[in-house]
mmCIF file of C-alpha atoms in Angstrom:
data_model
loop_
_atom_site.group_PDB
_atom_site.id
_atom_site.type_symbol
_atom_site.label_atom_id
_atom_site.label_comp_id
_atom_site.label_asym_id
_atom_site.label_seq_id
_atom_site.Cartn_x
_atom_site.Cartn_y
_atom_site.Cartn_z
ATOM 1 C CA GLU M 1 74.712 144.234 55.124
ATOM 2 C CA VAL M 2 72.972 143.890 52.435
ATOM 3 C CA GLN M 3 69.306 144.069 53.738
ATOM 4 C CA LEU M 4 65.653 143.797 52.396
ATOM 5 C CA VAL M 5 62.622 144.887 54.235
ATOM 6 C CA GLN M 6 58.665 144.656 54.249
ATOM 7 C CA SER M 7 56.294 146.074 56.147
ATOM 8 C CA GLY M 8 54.039 144.712 58.330
ATOM 9 C CA ALA M 9 51.178 142.136 58.139
ATOM 10 C CA GLU M 10 47.720 143.442 56.038
ATOM 11 C CA VAL M 11 44.349 142.520 56.752
ATOM 12 C CA LYS M 12 41.733 144.084 54.198
ATOM 13 C CA LYS M 13 38.419 143.653 53.183
ATOM 14 C CA PRO M 14 37.736 142.772 49.378
ATOM 15 C CA GLY M 15 37.515 145.593 46.997
ATOM 16 C CA GLU M 16 40.064 147.421 49.871
ATOM 17 C CA SER M 17 43.384 148.872 47.745
ATOM 18 C CA LEU M 18 46.534 148.126 50.064
ATOM 19 C CA LYS M 19 50.441 148.749 49.083
ATOM 20 C CA ILE M 20 53.069 146.915 50.383
ATOM 21 C CA SER M 21 56.351 148.112 50.599
ATOM 22 C CA CYS M 22 60.349 146.576 50.435
ATOM 23 C CA MET M 23 62.920 148.876 51.041
ATOM 24 C CA GLY M 24 67.049 147.591 50.228
ATOM 25 C CA SER M 25 70.209 148.548 52.138
ATOM 26 C CA GLY M 26 73.372 147.478 52.147
ATOM 27 C CA TYR M 27 74.048 148.071 48.285
ATOM 28 C CA SER M 28 72.896 149.884 45.236
ATOM 29 C CA PHE M 29 69.156 149.853 44.797
ATOM 30 C CA SER M 30 69.884 151.365 41.366
ATOM 31 C CA SER M 31 71.744 148.586 40.026
ATOM 32 C CA TYR M 32 69.494 145.183 40.690
ATOM 33 C CA TRP M 33 66.741 144.614 40.045
ATOM 34 C CA ILE M 34 63.494 144.080 42.907
ATOM 35 C CA GLY M 35 61.322 141.290 42.521
ATOM 36 C CA TRP M 36 58.329 140.123 43.936
ATOM 37 C CA VAL M 37 56.905 136.667 44.659
ATOM 38 C CA ARG M 38 53.946 135.297 45.485
ATOM 39 C CA GLN M 39 53.325 132.163 48.054
ATOM 40 C CA MET M 40 49.836 130.854 48.950
ATOM 41 C CA PRO M 41 49.119 128.961 52.084
ATOM 42 C CA GLY M 42 50.466 125.471 51.962
ATOM 43 C CA LYS M 43 51.144 126.739 48.275
ATOM 44 C CA GLY M 44 54.585 126.838 46.043
ATOM 45 C CA LEU M 45 56.627 130.308 44.578
ATOM 46 C CA GLU M 46 55.057 132.679 41.639
ATOM 47 C CA TRP M 47 57.417 134.948 41.113
ATOM 48 C CA MET M 48 54.748 138.101 39.840
ATOM 49 C CA GLY M 49 57.450 140.750 38.843
ATOM 50 C CA VAL M 50 59.918 142.850 38.409
ATOM 51 C CA ILE M 51 60.996 145.970 38.378
ATOM 52 C CA TYR M 52 64.772 147.876 38.156
ATOM 53 C CA PRO M 53 64.380 150.715 39.727
ATOM 54 C CA GLY M 54 67.659 152.595 37.484
ATOM 55 C CA ASP M 55 65.054 153.518 35.345
ATOM 56 C CA SER M 56 61.769 151.987 35.911
ATOM 57 C CA ASP M 57 61.789 149.155 33.763
ATOM 58 C CA THR M 58 59.210 146.723 34.987
ATOM 59 C CA ARG M 59 58.010 143.138 33.662
ATOM 60 C CA TYR M 60 55.082 140.853 34.659
ATOM 61 C CA SER M 61 54.592 137.724 35.154
ATOM 62 C CA PRO M 62 51.852 136.772 31.475
ATOM 63 C CA SER M 63 49.474 135.501 35.375
ATOM 64 C CA PHE M 64 50.120 138.837 37.419
ATOM 65 C CA GLN M 65 50.498 141.301 33.943
ATOM 66 C CA GLY M 66 46.752 143.580 34.575
ATOM 67 C CA GLN M 67 46.181 142.157 38.655
ATOM 68 C CA VAL M 68 48.472 144.231 40.262
ATOM 69 C CA THR M 69 51.391 147.121 40.242
ATOM 70 C CA ILE M 70 55.008 147.242 40.705
ATOM 71 C CA SER M 71 56.245 150.476 41.428
ATOM 72 C CA ALA M 72 59.635 151.630 43.146
ATOM 73 C CA ASP M 73 60.801 155.155 44.509
ATOM 74 C CA ARG M 74 65.015 155.226 44.196
ATOM 75 C CA SER M 75 65.632 158.222 46.270
ATOM 76 C CA ILE M 76 64.298 156.484 49.303
ATOM 77 C CA SER M 77 65.647 152.417 48.116
ATOM 78 C CA THR M 78 61.926 151.716 48.065
ATOM 79 C CA ALA M 79 59.920 149.397 45.675
ATOM 80 C CA TYR M 80 56.505 148.802 46.334
ATOM 81 C CA LEU M 81 53.761 145.924 45.059
ATOM 82 C CA GLN M 82 49.877 147.354 44.586
ATOM 83 C CA TRP M 83 46.659 146.584 43.574
ATOM 84 C CA SER M 84 43.366 148.755 43.920
ATOM 85 C CA ARG M 85 40.386 146.107 44.396
ATOM 86 C CA LEU M 86 41.326 142.944 46.631
ATOM 87 C CA LYS M 87 40.047 139.764 46.280
ATOM 88 C CA ALA M 88 40.272 136.620 48.768
ATOM 89 C CA SER M 89 42.210 134.828 46.621
ATOM 90 C CA ASP M 90 44.772 137.176 46.720
ATOM 91 C CA THR M 91 45.535 135.838 50.278
ATOM 92 C CA ALA M 92 48.998 134.797 50.686
ATOM 93 C CA MET M 93 52.402 135.489 52.086
ATOM 94 C CA TYR M 94 54.302 138.675 50.197
ATOM 95 C CA TYR M 95 58.097 138.015 49.555
ATOM 96 C CA CYS M 96 60.073 140.723 47.523
ATOM 97 C CA VAL M 97 63.468 139.398 46.363
ATOM 98 C CA ARG M 98 66.600 141.095 44.927
ATOM 99 C CA GLN M 99 67.771 139.901 40.879
ATOM 100 C CA ASN M 100 70.195 139.545 40.186
ATOM 101 C CA THR M 101 71.083 138.958 35.615
ATOM 102 C CA GLY M 102 73.585 138.988 33.815
ATOM 103 C CA SER M 103 76.150 135.892 33.352
ATOM 104 C CA TRP M 104 73.777 134.312 35.791
ATOM 105 C CA ASP M 105 70.632 135.094 37.372
ATOM 106 C CA TRP M 106 69.733 134.621 40.427
ATOM 107 C CA PHE M 107 67.693 135.971 43.764
ATOM 108 C CA ASP M 108 69.443 137.053 46.464
ATOM 109 C CA PRO M 109 68.354 138.156 49.337
ATOM 110 C CA TRP M 110 65.038 137.732 49.896
ATOM 111 C CA GLY M 111 62.536 139.765 52.384
ATOM 112 C CA GLN M 112 61.432 138.255 55.878
ATOM 113 C CA GLY M 113 57.188 138.294 54.443
ATOM 114 C CA THR M 114 54.326 140.580 53.862
ATOM 115 C CA LEU M 115 51.661 138.711 54.756
ATOM 116 C CA VAL M 116 47.998 139.851 53.158
ATOM 117 C CA THR M 117 45.079 138.195 54.884
ATOM 118 C CA VAL M 118 41.868 139.093 52.561
ATOM 119 C CA SER M 119 38.243 138.501 53.894
ATOM 120 C CA SER M 120 35.103 140.040 54.994
ATOM 121 C CA SER R 1 50.991 125.917 35.533
ATOM 122 C CA SER R 2 54.726 126.216 35.585
ATOM 123 C CA GLU R 3 57.074 125.707 32.619
ATOM 124 C CA LEU R 4 59.937 123.695 35.069
ATOM 125 C CA THR R 5 59.189 120.769 36.388
ATOM 126 C CA GLN R 6 59.828 119.105 39.824
ATOM 127 C CA ASP R 7 59.334 116.202 41.811
ATOM 128 C CA PRO R 8 56.533 117.141 44.795
ATOM 129 C CA ALA R 9 58.729 114.910 47.090
ATOM 130 C CA VAL R 10 62.184 112.955 47.210
ATOM 131 C CA SER R 11 63.482 110.769 50.564
ATOM 132 C CA VAL R 12 66.986 109.939 51.588
ATOM 133 C CA ALA R 13 68.420 108.588 54.676
ATOM 134 C CA LEU R 14 71.076 111.062 57.359
ATOM 135 C CA GLY R 15 74.020 111.143 55.356
ATOM 136 C CA GLN R 16 73.327 109.373 52.124
ATOM 137 C CA THR R 17 73.324 111.723 48.315
ATOM 138 C CA VAL R 18 70.219 112.928 47.240
ATOM 139 C CA ARG R 19 69.455 114.779 43.657
ATOM 140 C CA ILE R 20 66.736 116.812 43.264
ATOM 141 C CA THR R 21 66.065 117.911 39.395
ATOM 142 C CA CYS R 22 64.130 120.443 37.787
ATOM 143 C CA GLN R 23 63.173 119.718 34.007
ATOM 144 C CA GLY R 24 61.683 122.813 31.351
ATOM 145 C CA ASP R 25 62.938 123.610 27.856
ATOM 146 C CA SER R 26 64.023 126.898 28.759
ATOM 147 C CA LEU R 27 66.616 124.948 30.582
ATOM 148 C CA ARG R 28 68.411 124.342 27.384
ATOM 149 C CA SER R 29 69.132 128.073 27.203
ATOM 150 C CA TYR R 30 69.022 129.472 30.799
ATOM 151 C CA ASP R 31 70.501 128.450 34.063
ATOM 152 C CA ALA R 32 69.126 127.298 36.810
ATOM 153 C CA SER R 33 68.802 128.980 40.660
ATOM 154 C CA TRP R 34 67.749 126.851 43.080
ATOM 155 C CA TYR R 35 66.276 127.681 47.042
ATOM 156 C CA GLN R 36 65.572 125.857 50.084
ATOM 157 C CA GLN R 37 62.742 127.325 52.369
ATOM 158 C CA LYS R 38 61.641 125.774 55.736
ATOM 159 C CA PRO R 39 58.749 126.572 57.190
ATOM 160 C CA GLY R 40 58.026 129.443 58.739
ATOM 161 C CA GLN R 41 61.009 130.888 56.542
ATOM 162 C CA ALA R 42 61.837 133.219 54.033
ATOM 163 C CA PRO R 43 63.411 131.291 50.857
ATOM 164 C CA VAL R 44 67.491 131.206 50.321
ATOM 165 C CA LEU R 45 69.764 131.112 47.373
ATOM 166 C CA VAL R 46 71.877 127.889 47.695
ATOM 167 C CA PHE R 47 73.125 127.356 44.241
ATOM 168 C CA TYR R 48 72.935 129.118 41.015
ATOM 169 C CA GLY R 49 74.951 129.075 37.873
ATOM 170 C CA GLU R 50 76.868 126.079 36.876
ATOM 171 C CA THR R 51 79.672 125.915 39.536
ATOM 172 C CA SER R 52 78.235 128.905 42.152
ATOM 173 C CA ARG R 53 77.192 128.714 45.710
ATOM 174 C CA PRO R 54 76.651 131.685 47.621
ATOM 175 C CA SER R 55 78.627 132.204 51.008
ATOM 176 C CA GLY R 56 77.788 129.706 54.057
ATOM 177 C CA ILE R 57 76.237 127.392 52.051
ATOM 178 C CA PRO R 58 77.610 124.441 52.830
ATOM 179 C CA ASP R 59 79.660 122.571 50.143
ATOM 180 C CA ARG R 60 77.567 119.458 50.157
ATOM 181 C CA PHE R 61 75.135 121.433 48.080
ATOM 182 C CA SER R 62 76.257 121.058 44.065
ATOM 183 C CA GLY R 63 74.600 122.031 40.812
ATOM 184 C CA SER R 64 74.359 120.261 37.521
ATOM 185 C CA SER R 65 72.640 120.691 34.000
ATOM 186 C CA SER R 66 72.397 118.519 31.673
ATOM 187 C CA GLY R 67 70.297 119.170 27.966
ATOM 188 C CA ASN R 68 66.744 119.693 29.438
ATOM 189 C CA THR R 69 67.372 118.539 32.965
ATOM 190 C CA ALA R 70 68.657 121.048 35.800
ATOM 191 C CA SER R 71 69.657 118.919 39.109
ATOM 192 C CA LEU R 72 70.806 119.944 42.470
ATOM 193 C CA THR R 73 72.397 117.412 44.526
ATOM 194 C CA ILE R 74 72.756 117.162 48.473
ATOM 195 C CA THR R 75 76.025 114.964 49.253
ATOM 196 C CA GLY R 76 75.871 113.730 53.017
ATOM 197 C CA ALA R 77 72.988 114.597 53.953
ATOM 198 C CA GLN R 78 71.868 116.735 57.276
ATOM 199 C CA ALA R 79 68.536 116.766 59.236
ATOM 200 C CA GLU R 80 69.029 120.336 58.940
ATOM 201 C CA ASP R 81 68.748 119.928 55.005
ATOM 202 C CA GLU R 82 65.011 118.569 55.099
ATOM 203 C CA ALA R 83 62.641 121.866 53.762
ATOM 204 C CA ASP R 84 61.393 122.377 50.552
ATOM 205 C CA TYR R 85 63.631 122.610 47.336
ATOM 206 C CA TYR R 86 62.526 125.577 44.681
ATOM 207 C CA CYS R 87 64.282 125.964 40.834
ATOM 208 C CA ASN R 88 63.859 128.748 39.063
ATOM 209 C CA SER R 89 64.907 130.303 35.733
ATOM 210 C CA ARG R 90 63.827 133.006 32.694
ATOM 211 C CA ASP R 91 60.755 131.169 30.690
ATOM 212 C CA SER R 92 61.178 130.277 26.935
ATOM 213 C CA SER R 93 61.061 134.348 26.620
ATOM 214 C CA GLY R 94 63.005 135.326 28.329
ATOM 215 C CA ASN R 95 61.810 138.183 29.564
ATOM 216 C CA HIS R 96 60.332 136.346 33.335
ATOM 217 C CA TRP R 97 61.012 133.944 35.461
ATOM 218 C CA VAL R 98 59.127 130.685 36.438
ATOM 219 C CA PHE R 99 60.001 129.266 39.338
ATOM 220 C CA GLY R 100 59.248 125.034 39.476
ATOM 221 C CA GLY R 101 56.453 123.201 41.817
ATOM 222 C CA GLY R 102 58.936 122.367 44.403
ATOM 223 C CA THR R 103 60.266 119.495 46.176
ATOM 224 C CA LYS R 104 59.552 118.999 49.462
ATOM 225 C CA LEU R 105 63.122 116.863 50.930
ATOM 226 C CA THR R 106 62.627 114.213 53.870
ATOM 227 C CA VAL R 107 65.600 113.178 56.131
ATOM 228 C CA LEU R 108 64.872 109.828 57.988
#
């Protein structure tokens, strides 16, 4: 079974750093892009960026460029999303998702989500 | 602001047909994919490309595209189809992806 398992919920203070993870299994992790998607409370889905673990090629949405860092360690089939200085506005659910590109683009499967709460 | 535009809310009577639309200039060049999200759950892929439905997705879900508009059609909507639906495609650069704002489907 192809699946992505994310790290657990986090509660942080503004200004703190954070790195959340997403481990893939059941497929060749290096051969598919892994994307990150934000969902703020009560709001829609926002594509943040994507990484290709095979060569670490990374692309960021202009809205998130410079705000977060996406990385991956293919040796342990894990992708990461990190912040150097969290803000209260980073409070959201974050999903990782396997992205297929080629004849058609699709996002599947999705991780279960990591809830990040930033509050003083 | 999203480069893909969806109606915020749509309703359908049980058993009837409903079409959820997604508009954007990039759809003239790139196909859309569609995601269903129920409260408290991660999104699920329900349709992509011109004719592709993932295994396990009922055949009442179908997709189409014309010009700058992509559509997801549910033929014979069921109570369990009540959810938020999001379209996704590449942006005009082709190097990034973007979601539509989402459509809340109510089954009456």
